[in-house]
């Protein structure tokens, strides 16, 4: 199954869209946008705090709680998740999964604690990838700071230490709307067995079809193609072979 995921990057309480994780064209209210995509048939919502690195902590918990009132698909929150307490807060406010990048780069042992405490199913390893020579290097801080880690090897390490899935953003392709970094996702597809979500590059439906046909990835996160009304969620699903009808869902934090 191929999940179609709407990516909402948040700054100052608004959905924004940049290019290569930079820039800040304002799109609109995140609750309204999330609700629209949910009503259109999106499989999941990914909410990323684009300025969390400035504050050292996510400011999205209350936004997620509000979204959960009307959006009944899995919601992943990312950006500024740095500790066991942050994960506890995110899940208690209604997030179903947390995407973590910087904290795992700095302390892989944190991953083991999180997996032991909450299980692999809600821990997403987030990787920001940039092309370097014959491979790709992992970055943090919205693609600004190199880690020195090879993306493929880092993905293997995250899998070995228990993440449930990977969110891999191609910084080079993000916001360009010219297609995905197919060699990157083909290499990752061969290297790990856990689910991979591709993010960065979709400008038209044919870009998603190319990725679907050339990999066995289980998720595609899209933003500009929806934000700029280039197509609808249903039009995307109609063109792809491995998508499916959404099932009724209850959030982890709901009672």
XYZ file of C-alpha atoms in Angstrom:
255
model
C 0.000 0.000 0.000
C 1.174 3.512 -0.808
C 0.111 6.220 1.651
C -0.429 9.753 0.389
C 0.590 12.182 3.130
C 0.002 15.932 3.227
C 3.027 17.790 4.577
C 2.328 21.025 6.429
C 5.389 23.094 7.354
C 4.492 25.565 10.104
C 5.970 28.949 10.998
C 4.342 31.434 13.365
C 1.125 29.454 13.357
C 0.727 29.381 9.568
C 1.405 26.814 6.871
C 4.337 27.945 4.734
C 6.056 26.598 1.640
C 9.688 27.167 0.827
C 12.291 25.942 -1.616
C 15.011 23.570 -0.378
C 13.627 24.092 3.150
C 14.276 27.838 2.882
C 11.867 30.720 2.312
C 8.466 31.232 3.799
C 5.636 31.850 1.378
C 2.552 31.788 3.570
C -0.176 29.356 2.513
C -2.825 29.643 5.226
C -4.327 28.358 8.456
C -3.071 24.859 9.329
C -6.332 23.634 10.877
C -8.388 24.660 7.855
C -5.845 23.206 5.435
C -5.545 19.925 7.341
C -9.333 19.613 7.459
C -9.622 20.248 3.718
C -7.041 17.607 2.849
C -8.713 15.175 5.241
C -12.089 15.768 3.586
C -10.436 15.299 0.184
C -9.247 11.819 1.197
C -5.637 12.220 2.379
C -4.232 9.170 4.198
C -2.112 10.974 6.790
C -1.015 14.462 7.858
C 2.606 15.401 8.580
C 3.008 18.612 10.589
C 6.551 19.984 10.760
C 7.692 22.913 12.917
C 10.011 24.809 10.564
C 11.447 27.064 13.283
C 11.786 24.572 16.134
C 15.584 24.711 15.858
C 15.432 28.370 16.923
C 13.572 27.575 20.130
C 14.811 24.079 20.885
C 11.285 22.783 21.375
C 8.201 22.155 19.283
C 5.396 24.700 19.512
C 2.876 22.509 17.728
C 1.294 20.469 20.508
C -1.825 22.619 20.877
C -2.183 22.850 17.110
C -2.176 19.062 16.890
C -4.778 18.833 19.655
C -7.031 21.194 17.718
C -6.514 19.332 14.448
C -7.466 16.035 16.080
C -10.984 17.341 16.691
C -11.859 17.284 12.988
C -9.081 15.359 11.229
C -9.373 11.600 11.698
C -6.279 10.267 9.992
C -2.869 9.562 11.550
C -0.981 12.762 12.391
C 2.806 12.871 12.656
C 4.504 15.820 14.331
C 8.138 16.785 13.750
C 10.572 19.547 14.613
C 11.939 20.237 18.076
C 11.226 16.759 19.467
C 14.346 16.244 21.571
C 13.496 14.182 24.640
C 11.357 11.472 26.177
C 9.221 14.217 27.708
C 8.666 15.860 24.316
C 7.448 12.573 22.863
C 5.154 12.038 25.838
C 3.680 15.517 25.349
C 3.243 15.069 21.595
C 1.393 11.784 22.009
C -0.743 13.054 24.886
C -1.888 16.005 22.751
C -3.040 13.576 20.070
C -0.114 13.014 17.717
C 0.056 9.426 16.505
C 3.734 9.488 15.550
C 6.735 11.739 16.108
C 9.428 12.459 13.521
C 12.869 13.062 15.020
C 16.087 14.163 13.313
C 18.567 16.256 15.335
C 18.079 14.521 18.680
C 18.870 11.112 17.186
C 21.928 12.436 15.371
C 23.248 13.720 18.691
C 22.198 10.745 20.829
C 21.286 7.419 19.239
C 20.722 5.970 22.718
C 17.658 8.220 23.005
C 16.097 6.183 20.216
C 16.469 2.980 22.213
C 14.743 4.591 25.198
C 11.894 5.896 23.041
C 11.341 2.555 21.346
C 11.370 0.719 24.675
C 8.923 3.212 26.185
C 6.493 3.831 23.331
C 7.213 1.208 20.681
C 8.666 1.461 17.191
C 5.295 2.124 15.588
C 5.177 5.762 16.708
C 8.848 6.709 16.197
C 9.801 8.071 12.767
C 13.445 8.665 11.895
C 13.606 11.933 9.955
C 16.503 12.414 7.541
C 17.339 15.544 5.529
C 19.423 14.356 2.576
C 21.713 16.337 0.282
C 23.625 14.976 -2.696
C 27.380 14.883 -2.112
C 29.714 13.309 -4.641
C 28.635 9.726 -5.239
C 26.170 9.616 -2.368
C 24.101 11.674 0.044
C 24.905 13.272 3.390
C 22.448 13.647 6.262
C 21.784 17.193 7.469
C 20.010 18.853 10.385
C 18.593 22.359 10.959
C 16.482 22.450 7.777
C 19.334 21.260 5.615
C 21.794 23.863 6.852
C 24.141 21.833 9.063
C 25.950 18.731 7.764
C 26.273 15.777 10.118
C 29.031 13.910 8.319
C 26.756 10.859 8.178
C 26.113 8.990 4.941
C 22.347 8.868 4.409
C 22.185 5.196 3.458
C 24.332 4.075 6.395
C 22.442 6.359 8.763
C 19.136 4.895 7.581
C 20.474 1.417 8.357
C 21.569 2.553 11.822
C 18.147 4.003 12.574
C 16.492 0.784 11.444
C 18.840 -1.329 13.559
C 18.028 0.772 16.613
C 14.287 0.434 16.251
C 12.606 3.256 14.319
C 9.295 2.201 12.844
C 9.695 4.112 9.602
C 11.808 6.733 7.887
C 10.864 10.172 6.590
C 13.520 11.114 4.043
C 13.422 14.647 2.659
C 15.553 15.458 -0.366
C 16.713 18.988 0.423
C 17.970 19.423 -3.140
C 14.543 18.627 -4.603
C 12.294 20.066 -1.900
C 10.045 22.814 -3.251
C 11.540 22.620 -6.741
C 8.513 20.706 -8.107
C 10.676 18.984 -10.733
C 10.466 15.408 -9.513
C 11.910 13.212 -6.781
C 15.533 12.187 -6.289
C 14.845 8.717 -7.660
C 18.397 7.340 -7.164
C 18.209 8.320 -3.476
C 14.951 6.495 -2.868
C 15.962 3.506 -4.974
C 19.120 3.159 -2.863
C 17.180 3.479 0.388
C 14.572 1.004 -0.811
C 17.303 -1.594 -1.268
C 19.113 -0.765 1.981
C 16.348 -1.033 4.594
C 13.178 -3.041 5.082
C 11.147 -0.614 7.221
C 8.636 1.737 5.559
C 10.068 4.825 3.873
C 8.242 8.103 3.245
C 9.662 10.209 0.412
C 9.402 13.987 0.673
C 10.567 16.694 -1.698
C 10.066 17.215 -5.409
C 6.470 16.513 -6.415
C 5.213 19.046 -8.934
C 2.783 16.922 -10.887
C 1.176 13.503 -10.638
C 3.635 11.934 -13.085
C 6.410 12.537 -10.536
C 4.537 10.385 -8.020
C 3.891 7.717 -10.641
C 7.622 7.548 -11.422
C 8.439 7.027 -7.747
C 5.723 4.403 -7.337
C 6.886 2.453 -10.376
C 10.598 2.492 -9.535
C 10.477 1.771 -5.788
C 8.453 -0.092 -3.193
C 8.208 2.934 -0.904
C 5.157 2.950 1.349
C 4.564 6.692 1.636
C 4.854 9.942 -0.285
C 4.637 13.302 1.493
C 3.381 16.084 -0.763
C 2.927 19.808 -0.200
C 3.194 22.259 -3.125
C 1.184 20.059 -5.476
C -1.752 20.381 -3.046
C -1.129 23.868 -1.663
C -1.053 25.385 -5.153
C -4.046 23.309 -6.328
C -2.126 21.566 -9.087
C -4.251 18.509 -8.384
C -6.515 17.059 -5.730
C -5.857 14.153 -3.401
C -8.365 12.060 -5.319
C -6.718 12.848 -8.650
C -3.415 11.645 -7.200
C -4.977 8.418 -5.944
C -6.761 7.794 -9.232
C -3.440 7.827 -11.093
C -1.471 5.606 -8.717
C -1.745 1.833 -8.498
C -0.880 1.105 -4.868
C -3.118 3.615 -3.082
C -6.220 2.502 -1.232
C -9.452 3.797 0.256
C -8.955 5.323 3.674
C -10.279 3.535 6.742
C -11.915 5.098 9.791
C -9.284 6.135 12.333
C -9.111 7.102 16.004
C -6.133 9.107 17.289
C -3.826 7.667 19.924
C -4.654 10.444 22.371
C -8.432 10.106 22.008
C -10.531 8.525 24.738
